Amino acid sequence: MKKPLFLWLVFTAAYCYGQEDSITDKLRVYSAEFVAEKAYLQFDKPYYAAGDTLYFKAYLAMGGRHELSNISRVLHVDLIDPQNKIDQSLNLQVNDGLAWGDFTLPDTLHAGNYRVRASTRWMRNDPGSFFDKVISIGSLQNNKVPESAAPPKRYTNTADLQFFPEGGSLVYGIKSRIAFKATGTNGLGVMVKGVVLDNENKTVCTFEARHLGMGSFELTPQPGESYRAKTTFADGSQNIIALPIPQDKGIVMAVNNDSVPKASVKIMTSPAYYSDNKGKNYRLLIYSGGVLNTVNFNLDSTFIAIDILKRRLFTGVATITLFSESNEPLCERLIFVQNYDQLSLKAISDKKQYAPREKVKIDLHALTRAGEPSSGHFSVSVVDEGKVPEDENSETTILTDLLLTADLKGYVEQPNYYFANITDKTTADLDLVMLTHGYRRFEWKKLLDNGYAKPHYQPETALEIGGRATNLFGKPLVRGTVSLIQMQGPFISRQTDDKGNFLFKDLIFADSTRFVLQAVNARNRNNTKLSYSRDVLEPGNRFVPTASDTTLRFIATYLANTEKQQEQLNMLGLGKGKILKGVTIKGRKPDDDYYTLSLAGAGHADAVMHADKIGQIQGMLVTSLNGRLRGVIFVPNGNGGFVPVTQMLHTGPMTVVVDGVEGVDINTLSAGEVETVEMLNGANASIYGMEGGNGVLVVTTKRRSGDSRYIESVGILPITVNGFYKAREFYSPKYDVNPSSTRPDLRSTIYWQPELPTDKSGNASFEYYNADGTGTYRVEIEGIDDKGNIGRQVYRYKVE
């Protein structure tokens, strides 16, 4: 065997190479056409209770270097319930890659695992790039997820075990590393051990998982042999699984990533493969941080060693791919590069220990890896850790999302384990993640075969309203005119295309804005039919893990504090009544599966009447409904009609919403055309803003179309459209203003600041007041600077 050849990698960026070739050229074109966009959301805490407000900050980054995005100006954020239905949706206006918002969680919300999904329209070209985080929500009223909300099983009744030869394949006579991952029926890693048997049932080697069901072993396949793994799982169950079949002749690539400064690549061939390909040109392509680097070599030995200097790579997932002379990808290996090039964030408080309700001042200093001041954007959350405990390993952070999970296929369990305390063990365990998960961004074969279609979705720079216009017989309204009229505002006109479609682009308006669509044909007659198309992105499927026992204990602790807060509000006359303990209602299904155009969504009304009951009413809706809907009474409005009022804190008229439009006269509605009537009060009505202060009466008429995404009308169509949401300001008391306040302060989130910019010196500061809770307070700071450097800092102090 020839002596090993050691080559130090010479870096040649894909955009600066000397000789054009199909690989680098096609990757350059792909990177230009499919610029990656990633979203990350930081939350004020890891879980919530029904009745809370969920606050978040959104960072929208682009490319492999995570610069703040200038591609999209609209971010869509959805709260998806345990039944995989969209509960609430927000449109956020993105400025310089930043936005923030919040969800009000009605106190009628059922407990369970919810999802918060964030996406841009540009991301729809690559749905795997969506931000999608599981958020556990507890409840003091509805603490059991209804049966209909149980997530479907996605796994078999037995544990699953998969084997992954390093580089992609096994070759007879070449020692190879084989990684494995064992997954339980709940989709999470489970412990497994076993032995590898040959054709004669002789034990070749043993193996055992070392972390979350993952591990590896070495095997030198012998000619003519096939191999099986006899496994034993943590629950005692056993199975026999065939290993991948080795090749008679081939090439194998192995990478040792244990060293901080370099990754050592070994390329080994079988004698027959070497004989067939001796002297041919091969190439290693290293893709890191959106930049392609290459090293060329001749196959003049059955064993070649190449060292890759990692200081010129970027922190995160890098792919190393071996290509043949004919540009065929032969082997691929993912490695994680840890260059410690994140921002250095340092939080310094004015004291080490504080008293309850004492003012806290914290200074933030942000520096780059080179020690230069960092001008960037950050968000800050401060929680009472005694009320909001958290499993640090299971956290999802700006580092775990942008550097790890966003680039990998499949679910990564306990992602922060690999970042919270970096040791030789966590580094080795992270390498197992690289061996058992595929790269998500692109596939070489598909790229080289021109298998990627042009992007279908274009970036949004503002909001859009679109639909279709036809004549009364359903034929497209060609060259007709559709006008968009804003209540108490200007109107815009657009011409329909040859299919009757119309689209109003580059719109900027506030949340829940009322418009009227009006259409006329080429002869200026309005005998037309209009349909408004709502852009609904289906929730899709995502693995939602079952809450662990630790998480359930943490939520129980959190709910105990929530109950105390509720009791204090009740004592002050500000609560919603006493919550009874130990009462179980059986056989009653939640009333949340019906058609409604309420912004709160189905199931979030204080009271609801359905079409079967409403249909029993004869004549007009209001006069017959008087007194029939709990909590609502109708009084004369002085003009011969009626207005609804509530007997709560306010006695003024409720806001009336008909099919999403406020101000419609419900005296004109007959009972037979109404699908549902809902009453919303308090927190449930807050989604309508100030107009929901006296409660909201939501009337939804029966559908004229089979698709709930479309709303139709003849000639004129009133619509209410979700515009840009304006985030609420987090309330934090100031005890220097009212030091004598005796109202208990049981806050769990002490402070939330979604936008904390650092100046040109890399400095910023913030201040707030502690609550009554004593113990450890946790300050979490995350953000991105103007050059795409990301950073995170967790700081703790005592309150005694």
Coordinates of C-alpha atoms in Angstrom, one line a residue, residues 168-472:
G168 CA -23.0 6.3 2.6
S169 CA -22.0 2.7 1.8
L170 CA -20.0 -0.3 3.0
V171 CA -17.3 -2.0 0.9
Y172 CA -15.9 -5.5 1.5
G173 CA -12.5 -5.4 3.0
I174 CA -12.6 -1.8 4.2
K175 CA -13.1 -0.9 7.9
S176 CA -16.1 1.4 8.2
R177 CA -17.9 3.2 11.0
I178 CA -21.6 2.5 11.2
A179 CA -23.8 4.9 13.2
F180 CA -27.2 3.9 14.4
K181 CA -30.3 5.6 15.9
A182 CA -33.0 3.8 17.9
T183 CA -36.4 5.5 18.1
G184 CA -39.2 4.6 20.5
T185 CA -42.9 4.5 19.8
N186 CA -43.2 8.1 20.9
G187 CA -40.7 9.2 18.3
L188 CA -37.9 9.9 20.8
G189 CA -34.5 8.2 21.2
V190 CA -34.4 5.0 23.3
M191 CA -31.5 3.0 24.7
V192 CA -30.5 -0.1 22.7
K193 CA -27.7 -2.6 22.7
G194 CA -26.9 -5.6 20.6
V195 CA -24.5 -7.8 18.7
V196 CA -23.6 -8.0 15.0
L197 CA -23.8 -11.5 13.6
D198 CA -22.4 -12.9 10.3
N199 CA -23.8 -15.6 8.1
E200 CA -22.8 -18.3 10.6
N201 CA -24.4 -16.5 13.5
K202 CA -21.0 -15.7 15.0
T203 CA -20.7 -12.5 16.9
V204 CA -18.6 -10.0 15.0
C205 CA -18.9 -7.0 17.3
T206 CA -21.1 -5.5 20.0
F207 CA -22.7 -2.1 20.2
E208 CA -24.7 0.1 22.7
A209 CA -26.3 3.5 22.4
R210 CA -24.4 6.3 24.1
H211 CA -26.8 9.2 23.8
L212 CA -30.5 9.5 23.1
G213 CA -30.6 6.2 21.2
M214 CA -27.6 7.0 19.1
G215 CA -24.2 5.3 18.9
S216 CA -21.7 3.8 16.4
F217 CA -19.4 0.8 15.9
E218 CA -16.7 -0.3 13.4
L219 CA -17.1 -3.2 11.0
T220 CA -14.8 -4.6 8.4
P221 CA -17.1 -6.6 6.0
Q222 CA -15.6 -9.8 4.7
P223 CA -16.2 -10.9 1.2
G224 CA -19.3 -13.1 0.8
E225 CA -20.7 -12.2 4.2
S226 CA -23.9 -10.4 5.1
Y227 CA -24.6 -9.1 8.6
R228 CA -27.5 -8.8 11.0
A229 CA -27.9 -7.0 14.3
K230 CA -29.6 -8.7 17.2
T231 CA -30.9 -5.9 19.3
T232 CA -32.4 -5.5 22.8
F233 CA -34.3 -2.3 23.6
A234 CA -34.7 -0.6 27.0
D235 CA -38.2 -2.2 27.5
G236 CA -36.7 -5.7 27.0
S237 CA -38.1 -6.2 23.5
Q238 CA -35.8 -7.7 20.9
N239 CA -35.4 -7.7 17.2
I240 CA -33.1 -8.8 14.4
I241 CA -32.4 -6.2 11.7
A242 CA -30.3 -6.6 8.5
L243 CA -27.4 -4.3 8.0
P244 CA -26.8 -2.6 4.6
I245 CA -25.3 -4.9 2.1
P246 CA -21.7 -4.2 1.3
Q247 CA -20.4 -3.6 -2.2
D248 CA -17.8 -5.9 -3.9
K249 CA -15.8 -2.9 -5.0
G250 CA -16.1 0.7 -4.1
I251 CA -14.8 3.8 -2.3
V252 CA -15.3 4.8 1.3
M253 CA -14.9 8.2 3.0
A254 CA -14.4 8.7 6.8
V255 CA -14.0 11.9 8.7
N256 CA -12.4 12.4 12.1
N257 CA -13.9 15.7 13.5
D258 CA -12.5 15.4 17.1
S259 CA -9.9 18.1 16.6
V260 CA -10.8 21.7 17.0
P261 CA -8.4 23.1 14.3
K262 CA -9.0 20.5 11.6
A263 CA -11.1 17.7 10.3
S264 CA -9.2 14.7 9.0
V265 CA -10.6 13.0 5.9
K266 CA -9.6 9.4 4.9
I267 CA -10.5 8.1 1.5
M268 CA -10.1 4.3 1.0
T269 CA -10.8 2.1 -2.0
S270 CA -11.0 -1.6 -2.7
P271 CA -8.2 -3.0 -4.9
A272 CA -10.6 -3.6 -7.8
Y273 CA -12.0 -0.1 -7.6
Y274 CA -8.5 1.4 -7.5
S275 CA -7.4 -0.7 -10.5
D276 CA -10.4 0.6 -12.5
N277 CA -9.9 4.3 -11.5
K278 CA -6.2 4.7 -10.9
G279 CA -4.9 8.2 -11.8
K280 CA -8.3 9.8 -12.3
N281 CA -9.1 13.2 -10.9
Y282 CA -11.3 13.4 -7.8
R283 CA -12.6 16.3 -5.8
L284 CA -13.7 17.1 -2.3
L285 CA -16.3 19.8 -2.0
I286 CA -16.8 21.4 1.4
Y287 CA -20.0 23.5 1.6
S288 CA -20.0 25.8 4.7
G289 CA -21.9 29.0 5.5
G290 CA -23.1 29.3 1.9
V291 CA -19.6 29.1 0.5
L292 CA -18.2 26.2 -1.6
N293 CA -14.5 25.3 -1.1
T294 CA -12.8 22.6 -3.1
V295 CA -9.6 20.4 -3.1
N296 CA -8.6 18.3 -6.2
F297 CA -6.5 15.2 -6.1
N298 CA -5.5 12.2 -8.2
L299 CA -6.4 8.7 -7.1
D300 CA -2.8 7.4 -7.0
S301 CA -3.3 5.3 -3.8
T302 CA -5.8 3.0 -2.2
F303 CA -5.6 5.3 0.8
I304 CA -5.5 9.1 0.8
A305 CA -5.6 11.5 3.8
I306 CA -6.7 15.1 3.6
D307 CA -6.8 17.6 6.4
I308 CA -9.4 20.4 6.3
L309 CA -8.5 23.5 8.2
K310 CA -11.7 24.5 10.1
R311 CA -10.6 28.0 10.9
R312 CA -11.7 29.0 7.4
L313 CA -15.1 27.4 7.7
F314 CA -18.1 28.9 9.4
T315 CA -19.7 27.6 12.6
G316 CA -22.6 25.3 11.8
V317 CA -23.4 22.3 9.7
A318 CA -20.9 21.7 6.8
T319 CA -21.1 19.0 4.1
I320 CA -18.1 17.2 2.8
T321 CA -18.8 15.5 -0.6
L322 CA -16.5 13.3 -2.7
F323 CA -17.0 13.6 -6.4
S324 CA -15.7 11.4 -9.2
E325 CA -14.0 12.7 -12.4
S326 CA -17.4 12.5 -14.1
N327 CA -19.0 14.8 -11.4
E328 CA -20.8 11.9 -9.7
P329 CA -21.3 12.3 -5.9
L330 CA -19.8 9.2 -4.4
C331 CA -19.7 9.8 -0.6
E332 CA -21.0 12.5 1.7
R333 CA -20.5 13.3 5.4
L334 CA -21.9 16.1 7.6
I335 CA -19.7 17.6 10.3
F336 CA -20.4 20.3 12.8
V337 CA -17.9 23.2 12.8
Q338 CA -17.5 24.9 16.2
N339 CA -15.2 27.9 15.7
Y340 CA -16.6 29.9 18.6
D341 CA -17.2 32.8 16.3
Q342 CA -20.5 33.8 17.8
L343 CA -20.9 37.2 19.4
S344 CA -19.5 37.5 22.9
L345 CA -22.3 38.9 25.0
K346 CA -21.6 40.1 28.5
A347 CA -24.4 41.2 30.9
I348 CA -23.4 43.1 34.0
S349 CA -26.0 44.0 36.7
D350 CA -25.5 46.9 39.1
K351 CA -25.8 44.5 42.0
K352 CA -25.3 40.8 42.6
Q353 CA -28.3 40.5 44.9
Y354 CA -31.6 42.3 45.1
A355 CA -34.7 42.6 47.2
P356 CA -38.2 42.0 45.9
R357 CA -39.6 45.0 43.9
E358 CA -36.1 46.5 43.8
K359 CA -35.0 48.3 40.6
V360 CA -32.5 46.3 38.5
K361 CA -30.2 47.9 35.9
I362 CA -28.3 45.7 33.5
D363 CA -25.6 46.8 31.0
L364 CA -25.0 44.7 27.8
H365 CA -21.7 44.6 26.0
A366 CA -21.5 42.9 22.6
L367 CA -18.2 42.1 20.9
T368 CA -17.3 40.2 17.7
R369 CA -14.9 37.3 17.7
A370 CA -12.1 39.7 16.8
G371 CA -13.0 41.8 19.9
E372 CA -14.6 44.6 18.0
P373 CA -17.8 46.3 19.2
S374 CA -20.9 44.8 17.7
S375 CA -23.8 47.0 16.6
G376 CA -26.8 44.7 16.5
H377 CA -30.4 43.9 17.6
F378 CA -31.2 41.9 20.7
S379 CA -34.2 40.7 22.7
V380 CA -34.4 40.2 26.5
S381 CA -36.5 38.0 28.7
V382 CA -36.3 37.9 32.5
V383 CA -38.2 35.2 34.4
D384 CA -38.5 34.1 38.0
E385 CA -36.8 30.7 37.7
G386 CA -38.7 29.3 40.7
K387 CA -42.0 29.9 38.9
V388 CA -40.7 29.0 35.4
P389 CA -38.2 26.2 35.7
E390 CA -36.8 24.8 32.4
D391 CA -34.8 21.8 31.2
E392 CA -31.7 23.5 29.8
N393 CA -30.9 20.7 27.5
S394 CA -34.3 20.8 25.8
E395 CA -34.2 24.5 25.1
T396 CA -34.4 25.7 21.6
T397 CA -32.3 28.9 21.1
I398 CA -31.0 31.1 18.4
L399 CA -27.9 29.0 18.3
T400 CA -29.6 25.6 18.1
D401 CA -32.0 26.8 15.4
L402 CA -29.9 28.8 13.0
L403 CA -26.7 26.7 13.4
L404 CA -28.1 23.2 13.7
T405 CA -31.7 22.1 13.4
A406 CA -32.6 24.4 10.4
D407 CA -30.1 22.6 8.2
L408 CA -30.9 19.0 9.2
K409 CA -33.6 16.6 8.2
G410 CA -35.7 15.0 11.0
Y411 CA -36.2 15.9 14.7
V412 CA -33.2 16.7 16.8
E413 CA -33.9 15.9 20.5
Q414 CA -32.5 18.1 23.3
P415 CA -30.7 20.4 20.9
N416 CA -29.3 22.7 23.5
Y417 CA -27.4 19.8 25.1
Y418 CA -24.8 20.3 22.4
F419 CA -24.4 24.1 23.1
A420 CA -25.0 24.6 26.8
N421 CA -21.7 23.1 28.1
I422 CA -19.4 22.0 25.3
T423 CA -17.2 19.1 26.3
D424 CA -15.5 16.2 24.5
K425 CA -18.6 14.1 25.2
T426 CA -21.1 16.6 23.8
T427 CA -18.9 17.1 20.8
A428 CA -18.8 13.3 20.1
D429 CA -22.5 13.1 20.7
L430 CA -23.1 15.9 18.2
D431 CA -21.1 14.0 15.7
L432 CA -23.6 11.2 16.0
V433 CA -26.3 13.6 15.1
M434 CA -24.3 14.5 12.0
L435 CA -24.0 10.8 11.1
T436 CA -27.7 10.0 11.6
H437 CA -29.4 13.1 10.0
G438 CA -29.3 14.2 6.4
Y439 CA -28.6 17.7 5.0
R440 CA -31.8 19.5 4.3
R441 CA -30.8 22.4 2.1
F442 CA -30.2 20.7 -1.3
E443 CA -29.4 17.4 -2.9
W444 CA -26.4 17.1 -5.2
K445 CA -28.0 14.7 -7.7
K446 CA -31.1 16.8 -8.0
L447 CA -29.0 19.9 -8.4
L448 CA -26.8 18.4 -11.1
D449 CA -29.8 17.0 -13.0
N450 CA -31.5 20.4 -13.0
G451 CA -34.2 18.9 -10.9
Y452 CA -35.1 22.1 -9.0
A453 CA -37.9 24.0 -10.6
K454 CA -37.9 27.8 -10.6
P455 CA -39.2 29.4 -7.4
H456 CA -43.0 29.4 -7.6
Y457 CA -43.6 31.9 -4.7
Q458 CA -42.1 35.4 -4.8
P459 CA -41.2 37.5 -1.8
E460 CA -43.8 39.7 -0.2
T461 CA -42.9 43.4 0.2
A462 CA -46.4 44.3 1.6
L463 CA -49.8 42.8 1.9
E464 CA -52.0 41.6 -0.9
I465 CA -55.7 41.2 -1.5
G466 CA -56.9 39.0 -4.4
G467 CA -59.7 37.0 -5.7
R468 CA -61.8 36.2 -8.8
A469 CA -64.7 38.0 -10.6
T470 CA -67.2 36.3 -12.8
N471 CA -70.6 37.1 -14.4
L472 CA -73.7 35.7 -12.8

